[in-house]
JSON list of C-alpha atoms in Angstrom, two decimals:
[
{"chain": "A", "resi": 1, "resn": "UNK", "atom": "CA", "xyz": [-109.69, -43.21, -108.41]},
{"chain": "A", "resi": 2, "resn": "UNK", "atom": "CA", "xyz": [-110.70, -42.28, -104.85]},
{"chain": "A", "resi": 3, "resn": "UNK", "atom": "CA", "xyz": [-113.86, -40.49, -105.91]},
{"chain": "A", "resi": 4, "resn": "UNK", "atom": "CA", "xyz": [-112.63, -37.19, -104.48]},
{"chain": "A", "resi": 5, "resn": "UNK", "atom": "CA", "xyz": [-112.21, -34.48, -107.09]},
{"chain": "A", "resi": 6, "resn": "UNK", "atom": "CA", "xyz": [-109.95, -31.48, -106.72]},
{"chain": "A", "resi": 7, "resn": "UNK", "atom": "CA", "xyz": [-109.47, -28.52, -109.03]},
{"chain": "A", "resi": 8, "resn": "UNK", "atom": "CA", "xyz": [-107.28, -27.04, -110.28]},
{"chain": "A", "resi": 9, "resn": "UNK", "atom": "CA", "xyz": [-104.48, -29.63, -110.45]},
{"chain": "A", "resi": 10, "resn": "UNK", "atom": "CA", "xyz": [-101.81, -27.00, -110.91]},
{"chain": "A", "resi": 11, "resn": "UNK", "atom": "CA", "xyz": [-101.77, -23.32, -110.10]},
{"chain": "A", "resi": 12, "resn": "UNK", "atom": "CA", "xyz": [-99.01, -20.77, -110.53]},
{"chain": "A", "resi": 13, "resn": "UNK", "atom": "CA", "xyz": [-99.47, -17.32, -109.08]},
{"chain": "A", "resi": 14, "resn": "UNK", "atom": "CA", "xyz": [-97.54, -14.40, -107.61]},
{"chain": "A", "resi": 15, "resn": "UNK", "atom": "CA", "xyz": [-96.93, -13.31, -104.06]},
{"chain": "A", "resi": 16, "resn": "UNK", "atom": "CA", "xyz": [-99.73, -11.26, -102.60]},
{"chain": "A", "resi": 17, "resn": "UNK", "atom": "CA", "xyz": [-102.38, -12.89, -104.75]},
{"chain": "A", "resi": 18, "resn": "UNK", "atom": "CA", "xyz": [-105.43, -14.88, -103.73]},
{"chain": "A", "resi": 19, "resn": "UNK", "atom": "CA", "xyz": [-106.48, -18.33, -104.97]},
{"chain": "A", "resi": 20, "resn": "UNK", "atom": "CA", "xyz": [-109.37, -20.70, -104.39]},
{"chain": "A", "resi": 21, "resn": "UNK", "atom": "CA", "xyz": [-109.03, -24.47, -104.40]},
{"chain": "A", "resi": 22, "resn": "UNK", "atom": "CA", "xyz": [-112.10, -26.60, -104.89]},
{"chain": "A", "resi": 23, "resn": "UNK", "atom": "CA", "xyz": [-112.97, -30.08, -103.66]},
{"chain": "A", "resi": 24, "resn": "UNK", "atom": "CA", "xyz": [-115.87, -32.43, -104.24]},
{"chain": "A", "resi": 25, "resn": "UNK", "atom": "CA", "xyz": [-115.99, -35.32, -101.75]},
{"chain": "A", "resi": 26, "resn": "UNK", "atom": "CA", "xyz": [-116.97, -38.89, -102.51]},
{"chain": "A", "resi": 27, "resn": "UNK", "atom": "CA", "xyz": [-120.67, -39.39, -102.94]},
{"chain": "A", "resi": 28, "resn": "UNK", "atom": "CA", "xyz": [-122.23, -39.81, -99.50]},
{"chain": "A", "resi": 29, "resn": "UNK", "atom": "CA", "xyz": [-119.25, -38.59, -97.49]},
{"chain": "A", "resi": 30, "resn": "UNK", "atom": "CA", "xyz": [-120.16, -35.72, -95.18]},
{"chain": "A", "resi": 31, "resn": "UNK", "atom": "CA", "xyz": [-116.67, -34.97, -93.86]},
{"chain": "A", "resi": 32, "resn": "UNK", "atom": "CA", "xyz": [-114.12, -32.96, -95.81]},
{"chain": "A", "resi": 33, "resn": "UNK", "atom": "CA", "xyz": [-110.54, -32.36, -94.69]},
{"chain": "A", "resi": 34, "resn": "UNK", "atom": "CA", "xyz": [-107.88, -30.05, -96.06]},
{"chain": "A", "resi": 35, "resn": "UNK", "atom": "CA", "xyz": [-104.18, -30.85, -95.78]},
{"chain": "A", "resi": 36, "resn": "UNK", "atom": "CA", "xyz": [-101.01, -29.08, -96.84]},
{"chain": "A", "resi": 37, "resn": "UNK", "atom": "CA", "xyz": [-97.94, -31.04, -97.92]},
{"chain": "A", "resi": 38, "resn": "UNK", "atom": "CA", "xyz": [-94.69, -29.21, -98.48]},
{"chain": "A", "resi": 39, "resn": "UNK", "atom": "CA", "xyz": [-91.85, -30.83, -100.40]},
{"chain": "A", "resi": 40, "resn": "UNK", "atom": "CA", "xyz": [-90.81, -34.19, -98.92]},
{"chain": "A", "resi": 41, "resn": "UNK", "atom": "CA", "xyz": [-92.85, -33.53, -95.78]},
{"chain": "A", "resi": 42, "resn": "UNK", "atom": "CA", "xyz": [-95.74, -35.17, -94.05]},
{"chain": "A", "resi": 43, "resn": "UNK", "atom": "CA", "xyz": [-99.22, -33.83, -94.24]},
{"chain": "A", "resi": 44, "resn": "UNK", "atom": "CA", "xyz": [-100.25, -30.88, -92.10]},
{"chain": "A", "resi": 45, "resn": "UNK", "atom": "CA", "xyz": [-103.90, -30.84, -91.13]},
{"chain": "A", "resi": 46, "resn": "UNK", "atom": "CA", "xyz": [-105.56, -27.53, -91.89]},
{"chain": "A", "resi": 47, "resn": "UNK", "atom": "CA", "xyz": [-109.28, -27.84, -91.27]},
{"chain": "A", "resi": 48, "resn": "UNK", "atom": "CA", "xyz": [-112.22, -30.25, -91.26]},
{"chain": "A", "resi": 49, "resn": "UNK", "atom": "CA", "xyz": [-115.86, -29.71, -92.14]},
{"chain": "A", "resi": 50, "resn": "UNK", "atom": "CA", "xyz": [-118.75, -32.01, -91.42]},
{"chain": "A", "resi": 51, "resn": "UNK", "atom": "CA", "xyz": [-122.03, -31.51, -93.23]},
{"chain": "A", "resi": 52, "resn": "UNK", "atom": "CA", "xyz": [-121.40, -27.82, -93.74]},
{"chain": "A", "resi": 53, "resn": "UNK", "atom": "CA", "xyz": [-120.06, -26.97, -90.31]},
{"chain": "A", "resi": 54, "resn": "UNK", "atom": "CA", "xyz": [-116.49, -26.50, -89.19]},
{"chain": "A", "resi": 55, "resn": "UNK", "atom": "CA", "xyz": [-115.56, -29.47, -87.04]},
{"chain": "A", "resi": 56, "resn": "UNK", "atom": "CA", "xyz": [-111.86, -29.07, -86.27]},
{"chain": "A", "resi": 57, "resn": "UNK", "atom": "CA", "xyz": [-109.08, -26.64, -86.98]},
{"chain": "A", "resi": 58, "resn": "UNK", "atom": "CA", "xyz": [-105.40, -27.41, -87.30]},
{"chain": "A", "resi": 59, "resn": "UNK", "atom": "CA", "xyz": [-102.47, -25.19, -88.12]},
{"chain": "A", "resi": 60, "resn": "UNK", "atom": "CA", "xyz": [-104.37, -23.08, -90.58]},
{"chain": "A", "resi": 61, "resn": "UNK", "atom": "CA", "xyz": [-103.05, -19.58, -91.10]},
{"chain": "A", "resi": 62, "resn": "UNK", "atom": "CA", "xyz": [-105.35, -16.60, -90.67]},
{"chain": "A", "resi": 63, "resn": "UNK", "atom": "CA", "xyz": [-104.73, -15.80, -94.36]},
{"chain": "A", "resi": 64, "resn": "UNK", "atom": "CA", "xyz": [-106.42, -19.08, -95.21]},
{"chain": "A", "resi": 65, "resn": "UNK", "atom": "CA", "xyz": [-110.11, -19.81, -94.93]},
{"chain": "A", "resi": 66, "resn": "UNK", "atom": "CA", "xyz": [-112.43, -22.57, -96.01]},
{"chain": "A", "resi": 67, "resn": "UNK", "atom": "CA", "xyz": [-116.07, -23.45, -96.22]},
{"chain": "A", "resi": 68, "resn": "UNK", "atom": "CA", "xyz": [-118.31, -26.35, -97.10]},
{"chain": "A", "resi": 69, "resn": "UNK", "atom": "CA", "xyz": [-121.39, -25.67, -99.14]},
{"chain": "A", "resi": 70, "resn": "UNK", "atom": "CA", "xyz": [-124.87, -27.30, -98.93]},
{"chain": "A", "resi": 71, "resn": "UNK", "atom": "CA", "xyz": [-123.98, -29.63, -101.80]},
{"chain": "A", "resi": 72, "resn": "UNK", "atom": "CA", "xyz": [-120.99, -30.71, -99.64]},
{"chain": "A", "resi": 73, "resn": "UNK", "atom": "CA", "xyz": [-118.28, -29.44, -101.94]},
{"chain": "A", "resi": 74, "resn": "UNK", "atom": "CA", "xyz": [-115.64, -27.39, -100.20]},
{"chain": "A", "resi": 75, "resn": "UNK", "atom": "CA", "xyz": [-113.38, -24.50, -101.08]},
{"chain": "A", "resi": 76, "resn": "UNK", "atom": "CA", "xyz": [-110.08, -23.47, -99.54]},
{"chain": "A", "resi": 77, "resn": "UNK", "atom": "CA", "xyz": [-109.20, -19.81, -99.99]},
{"chain": "A", "resi": 78, "resn": "UNK", "atom": "CA", "xyz": [-105.59, -18.74, -99.71]},
{"chain": "A", "resi": 79, "resn": "UNK", "atom": "CA", "xyz": [-104.89, -15.01, -99.66]},
{"chain": "A", "resi": 80, "resn": "UNK", "atom": "CA", "xyz": [-101.88, -12.68, -99.44]},
{"chain": "A", "resi": 81, "resn": "UNK", "atom": "CA", "xyz": [-99.84, -15.56, -100.76]},
{"chain": "A", "resi": 82, "resn": "UNK", "atom": "CA", "xyz": [-96.21, -15.93, -99.77]},
{"chain": "A", "resi": 83, "resn": "UNK", "atom": "CA", "xyz": [-93.44, -18.01, -101.29]},
{"chain": "A", "resi": 84, "resn": "UNK", "atom": "CA", "xyz": [-93.69, -20.44, -98.38]},
{"chain": "A", "resi": 85, "resn": "UNK", "atom": "CA", "xyz": [-97.28, -21.25, -99.28]},
{"chain": "A", "resi": 86, "resn": "UNK", "atom": "CA", "xyz": [-96.06, -23.21, -102.30]},
{"chain": "A", "resi": 87, "resn": "UNK", "atom": "CA", "xyz": [-97.15, -26.78, -101.59]},
{"chain": "A", "resi": 88, "resn": "UNK", "atom": "CA", "xyz": [-99.49, -29.57, -102.50]},
{"chain": "A", "resi": 89, "resn": "UNK", "atom": "CA", "xyz": [-102.93, -29.04, -101.03]},
{"chain": "A", "resi": 90, "resn": "UNK", "atom": "CA", "xyz": [-104.97, -32.17, -100.55]},
{"chain": "A", "resi": 91, "resn": "UNK", "atom": "CA", "xyz": [-108.61, -32.57, -99.87]},
{"chain": "A", "resi": 92, "resn": "UNK", "atom": "CA", "xyz": [-109.89, -35.78, -98.32]},
{"chain": "A", "resi": 93, "resn": "UNK", "atom": "CA", "xyz": [-113.28, -37.11, -97.37]},
{"chain": "A", "resi": 94, "resn": "UNK", "atom": "CA", "xyz": [-114.45, -39.86, -95.07]},
{"chain": "A", "resi": 95, "resn": "UNK", "atom": "CA", "xyz": [-117.46, -41.75, -93.93]},
{"chain": "A", "resi": 96, "resn": "UNK", "atom": "CA", "xyz": [-118.40, -41.51, -90.28]},
{"chain": "A", "resi": 97, "resn": "UNK", "atom": "CA", "xyz": [-116.70, -44.87, -89.69]},
{"chain": "A", "resi": 98, "resn": "UNK", "atom": "CA", "xyz": [-113.70, -43.76, -91.69]},
{"chain": "A", "resi": 99, "resn": "UNK", "atom": "CA", "xyz": [-113.29, -40.75, -89.46]},
{"chain": "A", "resi": 100, "resn": "UNK", "atom": "CA", "xyz": [-112.98, -43.11, -86.51]},
{"chain": "A", "resi": 101, "resn": "UNK", "atom": "CA", "xyz": [-110.62, -45.54, -88.23]},
{"chain": "A", "resi": 102, "resn": "UNK", "atom": "CA", "xyz": [-108.40, -42.91, -89.81]},
{"chain": "A", "resi": 103, "resn": "UNK", "atom": "CA", "xyz": [-109.44, -44.02, -93.29]},
{"chain": "A", "resi": 104, "resn": "UNK", "atom": "CA", "xyz": [-109.51, -40.95, -95.47]},
{"chain": "A", "resi": 105, "resn": "UNK", "atom": "CA", "xyz": [-109.96, -40.84, -99.24]},
{"chain": "A", "resi": 106, "resn": "UNK", "atom": "CA", "xyz": [-107.71, -38.26, -100.84]},
{"chain": "A", "resi": 107, "resn": "UNK", "atom": "CA", "xyz": [-108.06, -36.30, -104.02]},
{"chain": "A", "resi": 108, "resn": "UNK", "atom": "CA", "xyz": [-105.12, -35.95, -106.40]},
{"chain": "A", "resi": 109, "resn": "UNK", "atom": "CA", "xyz": [-104.20, -32.61, -104.91]},
{"chain": "A", "resi": 110, "resn": "UNK", "atom": "CA", "xyz": [-103.72, -29.07, -106.13]},
{"chain": "A", "resi": 111, "resn": "UNK", "atom": "CA", "xyz": [-100.11, -28.07, -106.63]},
{"chain": "A", "resi": 112, "resn": "UNK", "atom": "CA", "xyz": [-99.69, -24.39, -105.83]},
{"chain": "A", "resi": 113, "resn": "UNK", "atom": "CA", "xyz": [-96.58, -22.55, -106.89]},
{"chain": "A", "resi": 114, "resn": "UNK", "atom": "CA", "xyz": [-96.12, -18.99, -105.64]},
{"chain": "A", "resi": 115, "resn": "UNK", "atom": "CA", "xyz": [-93.50, -16.97, -107.52]},
{"chain": "B", "resi": 1, "resn": "UNK", "atom": "CA", "xyz": [-97.55, -32.58, -77.52]},
{"chain": "B", "resi": 2, "resn": "UNK", "atom": "CA", "xyz": [-97.71, -35.15, -80.24]},
{"chain": "B", "resi": 3, "resn": "UNK", "atom": "CA", "xyz": [-94.91, -36.51, -82.37]},
{"chain": "B", "resi": 4, "resn": "UNK", "atom": "CA", "xyz": [-94.17, -39.43, -84.64]},
{"chain": "B", "resi": 5, "resn": "UNK", "atom": "CA", "xyz": [-90.84, -40.82, -85.72]},
{"chain": "B", "resi": 6, "resn": "UNK", "atom": "CA", "xyz": [-90.18, -43.04, -88.69]},
{"chain": "B", "resi": 7, "resn": "UNK", "atom": "CA", "xyz": [-87.04, -43.63, -90.73]},
{"chain": "B", "resi": 8, "resn": "UNK", "atom": "CA", "xyz": [-86.60, -41.25, -93.62]},
{"chain": "B", "resi": 9, "resn": "UNK", "atom": "CA", "xyz": [-85.52, -43.92, -96.08]},
{"chain": "B", "resi": 10, "resn": "UNK", "atom": "CA", "xyz": [-85.41, -47.70, -96.33]},
{"chain": "B", "resi": 11, "resn": "UNK", "atom": "CA", "xyz": [-83.86, -49.76, -99.13]},
{"chain": "B", "resi": 12, "resn": "UNK", "atom": "CA", "xyz": [-84.81, -53.34, -99.96]},
{"chain": "B", "resi": 13, "resn": "UNK", "atom": "CA", "xyz": [-84.55, -55.87, -102.75]},
{"chain": "B", "resi": 14, "resn": "UNK", "atom": "CA", "xyz": [-87.41, -57.01, -104.94]},
{"chain": "B", "resi": 15, "resn": "UNK", "atom": "CA", "xyz": [-89.02, -60.13, -103.51]},
{"chain": "B", "resi": 16, "resn": "UNK", "atom": "CA", "xyz": [-87.74, -59.47, -99.99]},
{"chain": "B", "resi": 17, "resn": "UNK", "atom": "CA", "xyz": [-89.51, -58.41, -96.79]},
{"chain": "B", "resi": 18, "resn": "UNK", "atom": "CA", "xyz": [-89.18, -54.95, -95.28]},
{"chain": "B", "resi": 19, "resn": "UNK", "atom": "CA", "xyz": [-90.38, -53.44, -92.01]},
{"chain": "B", "resi": 20, "resn": "UNK", "atom": "CA", "xyz": [-91.04, -49.74, -91.53]},
{"chain": "B", "resi": 21, "resn": "UNK", "atom": "CA", "xyz": [-91.15, -48.67, -87.91]},
{"chain": "B", "resi": 22, "resn": "UNK", "atom": "CA", "xyz": [-93.10, -45.87, -86.31]},
{"chain": "B", "resi": 23, "resn": "UNK", "atom": "CA", "xyz": [-92.90, -44.60, -82.77]},
{"chain": "B", "resi": 24, "resn": "UNK", "atom": "CA", "xyz": [-95.35, -42.04, -81.52]},
{"chain": "B", "resi": 25, "resn": "UNK", "atom": "CA", "xyz": [-96.09, -39.80, -78.61]},
{"chain": "B", "resi": 26, "resn": "UNK", "atom": "CA", "xyz": [-99.62, -38.67, -77.99]},
{"chain": "B", "resi": 27, "resn": "UNK", "atom": "CA", "xyz": [-102.26, -38.39, -75.30]},
{"chain": "B", "resi": 28, "resn": "UNK", "atom": "CA", "xyz": [-105.49, -40.29, -75.51]},
{"chain": "B", "resi": 29, "resn": "UNK", "atom": "CA", "xyz": [-104.38, -42.59, -78.31]},
{"chain": "B", "resi": 30, "resn": "UNK", "atom": "CA", "xyz": [-107.15, -43.71, -80.67]},
{"chain": "B", "resi": 31, "resn": "UNK", "atom": "CA", "xyz": [-105.36, -45.57, -83.40]},
{"chain": "B", "resi": 32, "resn": "UNK", "atom": "CA", "xyz": [-102.44, -45.83, -85.81]},
{"chain": "B", "resi": 33, "resn": "UNK", "atom": "CA", "xyz": [-102.99, -45.63, -89.56]},
{"chain": "B", "resi": 34, "resn": "UNK", "atom": "CA", "xyz": [-100.66, -46.29, -92.47]},
{"chain": "B", "resi": 35, "resn": "UNK", "atom": "CA", "xyz": [-100.78, -44.66, -95.88]},
{"chain": "B", "resi": 36, "resn": "UNK", "atom": "CA", "xyz": [-98.89, -45.14, -99.12]},
{"chain": "B", "resi": 37, "resn": "UNK", "atom": "CA", "xyz": [-98.03, -42.27, -101.40]},
{"chain": "B", "resi": 38, "resn": "UNK", "atom": "CA", "xyz": [-96.35, -42.59, -104.78]},
{"chain": "B", "resi": 39, "resn": "UNK", "atom": "CA", "xyz": [-94.36, -39.62, -106.05]},
{"chain": "B", "resi": 40, "resn": "UNK", "atom": "CA", "xyz": [-96.74, -36.87, -107.08]},
{"chain": "B", "resi": 41, "resn": "UNK", "atom": "CA", "xyz": [-99.75, -38.94, -106.10]},
{"chain": "B", "resi": 42, "resn": "UNK", "atom": "CA", "xyz": [-102.38, -38.93, -103.42]},
{"chain": "B", "resi": 43, "resn": "UNK", "atom": "CA", "xyz": [-102.00, -40.77, -100.11]},
{"chain": "B", "resi": 44, "resn": "UNK", "atom": "CA", "xyz": [-103.82, -44.10, -100.12]},
{"chain": "B", "resi": 45, "resn": "UNK", "atom": "CA", "xyz": [-105.05, -45.77, -96.94]},
{"chain": "B", "resi": 46, "resn": "UNK", "atom": "CA", "xyz": [-103.39, -49.10, -96.16]},
{"chain": "B", "resi": 47, "resn": "UNK", "atom": "CA", "xyz": [-104.32, -50.15, -92.64]},
{"chain": "B", "resi": 48, "resn": "UNK", "atom": "CA", "xyz": [-105.51, -49.16, -89.19]},
{"chain": "B", "resi": 49, "resn": "UNK", "atom": "CA", "xyz": [-104.65, -50.56, -85.77]},
{"chain": "B", "resi": 50, "resn": "UNK", "atom": "CA", "xyz": [-106.52, -49.58, -82.64]},
{"chain": "B", "resi": 51, "resn": "UNK", "atom": "CA", "xyz": [-105.66, -52.63, -80.57]},
{"chain": "B", "resi": 52, "resn": "UNK", "atom": "CA", "xyz": [-102.40, -54.44, -79.95]},
{"chain": "B", "resi": 53, "resn": "UNK", "atom": "CA", "xyz": [-101.45, -57.06, -82.43]},
{"chain": "B", "resi": 54, "resn": "UNK", "atom": "CA", "xyz": [-101.01, -57.77, -86.10]},
{"chain": "B", "resi": 55, "resn": "UNK", "atom": "CA", "xyz": [-103.46, -56.90, -88.88]},
{"chain": "B", "resi": 56, "resn": "UNK", "atom": "CA", "xyz": [-102.87, -58.60, -92.21]},
{"chain": "B", "resi": 57, "resn": "UNK", "atom": "CA", "xyz": [-104.09, -57.42, -95.60]},
{"chain": "B", "resi": 58, "resn": "UNK", "atom": "CA", "xyz": [-102.57, -59.40, -98.42]},
{"chain": "B", "resi": 59, "resn": "UNK", "atom": "CA", "xyz": [-98.85, -58.71, -98.71]},
{"chain": "B", "resi": 60, "resn": "UNK", "atom": "CA", "xyz": [-99.06, -55.91, -96.16]},
{"chain": "B", "resi": 61, "resn": "UNK", "atom": "CA", "xyz": [-99.34, -56.30, -92.40]},
{"chain": "B", "resi": 62, "resn": "UNK", "atom": "CA", "xyz": [-99.42, -53.72, -89.64]},
{"chain": "B", "resi": 63, "resn": "UNK", "atom": "CA", "xyz": [-98.53, -54.18, -86.00]},
{"chain": "B", "resi": 64, "resn": "UNK", "atom": "CA", "xyz": [-99.25, -52.12, -82.91]},
{"chain": "B", "resi": 65, "resn": "UNK", "atom": "CA", "xyz": [-97.97, -52.18, -79.35]},
{"chain": "B", "resi": 66, "resn": "UNK", "atom": "CA", "xyz": [-99.75, -49.51, -77.35]},
{"chain": "B", "resi": 67, "resn": "UNK", "atom": "CA", "xyz": [-97.62, -50.09, -74.26]},
{"chain": "B", "resi": 68, "resn": "UNK", "atom": "CA", "xyz": [-94.49, -49.32, -76.32]},
{"chain": "B", "resi": 69, "resn": "UNK", "atom": "CA", "xyz": [-96.14, -46.55, -78.38]},
{"chain": "B", "resi": 70, "resn": "UNK", "atom": "CA", "xyz": [-94.79, -48.39, -81.39]},
{"chain": "B", "resi": 71, "resn": "UNK", "atom": "CA", "xyz": [-96.03, -49.83, -84.60]},
{"chain": "B", "resi": 72, "resn": "UNK", "atom": "CA", "xyz": [-94.68, -51.12, -87.86]},
{"chain": "B", "resi": 73, "resn": "UNK", "atom": "CA", "xyz": [-95.74, -51.81, -91.40]},
{"chain": "B", "resi": 74, "resn": "UNK", "atom": "CA", "xyz": [-94.49, -55.07, -92.89]},
{"chain": "B", "resi": 75, "resn": "UNK", "atom": "CA", "xyz": [-94.35, -55.47, -96.64]},
{"chain": "B", "resi": 76, "resn": "UNK", "atom": "CA", "xyz": [-93.73, -58.95, -98.03]},
{"chain": "B", "resi": 77, "resn": "UNK", "atom": "CA", "xyz": [-92.81, -60.19, -101.50]},
{"chain": "B", "resi": 78, "resn": "UNK", "atom": "CA", "xyz": [-91.75, -56.71, -102.46]},
{"chain": "B", "resi": 79, "resn": "UNK", "atom": "CA", "xyz": [-92.57, -55.55, -105.96]},
{"chain": "B", "resi": 80, "resn": "UNK", "atom": "CA", "xyz": [-91.14, -52.58, -107.83]},
{"chain": "B", "resi": 81, "resn": "UNK", "atom": "CA", "xyz": [-94.54, -50.91, -107.66]},
{"chain": "B", "resi": 82, "resn": "UNK", "atom": "CA", "xyz": [-94.19, -50.80, -103.86]},
{"chain": "B", "resi": 83, "resn": "UNK", "atom": "CA", "xyz": [-91.57, -48.07, -104.28]},
{"chain": "B", "resi": 84, "resn": "UNK", "atom": "CA", "xyz": [-93.29, -45.15, -102.58]},
{"chain": "B", "resi": 85, "resn": "UNK", "atom": "CA", "xyz": [-93.38, -43.16, -99.38]},
{"chain": "B", "resi": 86, "resn": "UNK", "atom": "CA", "xyz": [-95.14, -44.67, -96.41]},
{"chain": "B", "resi": 87, "resn": "UNK", "atom": "CA", "xyz": [-96.65, -42.54, -93.68]},
{"chain": "B", "resi": 88, "resn": "UNK", "atom": "CA", "xyz": [-97.81, -43.48, -90.23]},
{"chain": "B", "resi": 89, "resn": "UNK", "atom": "CA", "xyz": [-100.46, -41.29, -88.64]},
{"chain": "B", "resi": 90, "resn": "UNK", "atom": "CA", "xyz": [-102.01, -41.29, -85.20]},
{"chain": "B", "resi": 91, "resn": "UNK", "atom": "CA", "xyz": [-105.25, -39.96, -83.89]},
{"chain": "B", "resi": 92, "resn": "UNK", "atom": "CA", "xyz": [-105.35, -38.65, -80.36]},
{"chain": "B", "resi": 93, "resn": "UNK", "atom": "CA", "xyz": [-107.03, -36.33, -77.94]},
{"chain": "B", "resi": 94, "resn": "UNK", "atom": "CA", "xyz": [-104.22, -33.76, -78.28]},
{"chain": "B", "resi": 95, "resn": "UNK", "atom": "CA", "xyz": [-105.03, -33.29, -81.95]},
{"chain": "B", "resi": 96, "resn": "UNK", "atom": "CA", "xyz": [-108.76, -33.01, -81.43]},
{"chain": "B", "resi": 97, "resn": "UNK", "atom": "CA", "xyz": [-109.05, -36.50, -82.88]},
{"chain": "B", "resi": 98, "resn": "UNK", "atom": "CA", "xyz": [-107.46, -35.47, -86.18]},
{"chain": "B", "resi": 99, "resn": "UNK", "atom": "CA", "xyz": [-104.70, -37.48, -87.81]},
{"chain": "B", "resi": 100, "resn": "UNK", "atom": "CA", "xyz": [-101.18, -36.34, -87.02]},
{"chain": "B", "resi": 101, "resn": "UNK", "atom": "CA", "xyz": [-98.73, -37.57, -89.65]},
{"chain": "B", "resi": 102, "resn": "UNK", "atom": "CA", "xyz": [-95.14, -38.70, -89.56]},
{"chain": "B", "resi": 103, "resn": "UNK", "atom": "CA", "xyz": [-92.69, -37.25, -92.07]},
{"chain": "B", "resi": 104, "resn": "UNK", "atom": "CA", "xyz": [-92.80, -40.42, -94.15]},
{"chain": "B", "resi": 105, "resn": "UNK", "atom": "CA", "xyz": [-90.43, -43.22, -95.07]},
{"chain": "B", "resi": 106, "resn": "UNK", "atom": "CA", "xyz": [-89.24, -43.42, -98.64]},
{"chain": "B", "resi": 107, "resn": "UNK", "atom": "CA", "xyz": [-89.01, -47.08, -99.66]},
{"chain": "B", "resi": 108, "resn": "UNK", "atom": "CA", "xyz": [-86.49, -47.75, -102.41]},
{"chain": "B", "resi": 109, "resn": "UNK", "atom": "CA", "xyz": [-86.68, -51.16, -104.03]},
{"chain": "B", "resi": 110, "resn": "UNK", "atom": "CA", "xyz": [-83.79, -52.52, -106.04]},
{"chain": "B", "resi": 111, "resn": "UNK", "atom": "CA", "xyz": [-84.10, -55.32, -108.59]}
]
């Protein structure tokens, strides 16, 4: 158990819909990262937050948005969903040192299926 | 731009030693990380190399040569539970210091 909690674990929805994925980082970790993993692929970095502020942006689509709340939990919003958005979405958190050493702690992921 | 290359699949026998290679291209290199991911599971951090040389953690070791833009993960005394995908990831200036991930190497272990 990494200490990072993600909900929901599974989500099935239709094209055009909107979903929200939730993440609670490890206690004490200020950084939260969102990644997308398509079938048999590596992880694509979407966005990072640090203590409530956006720190870095990756290949995140304009249809996607995220935020980190004062209690440090984070939400990833995916809208106007397309079939190609079906993937595993991982949240990860890190300490300040972990950010520098590439040591991230991942949640179990949210598997999104768009039909 | 940045890129990483690692073999898509490696097969080994239980009890043997296997090496998974990773070559990378990036500007302003900050370090090479390795992660393990079992099917349907979350990636788990294994090791990090910022300087040239070998880092050992139990049965797993990781090596880096910055001049060759090359690293490898060495797994010894293979166990069936080591069957998983292994990802290398680099952090560099090009990626705004975020991890850029390889496509992963699926390690198949035979009894």
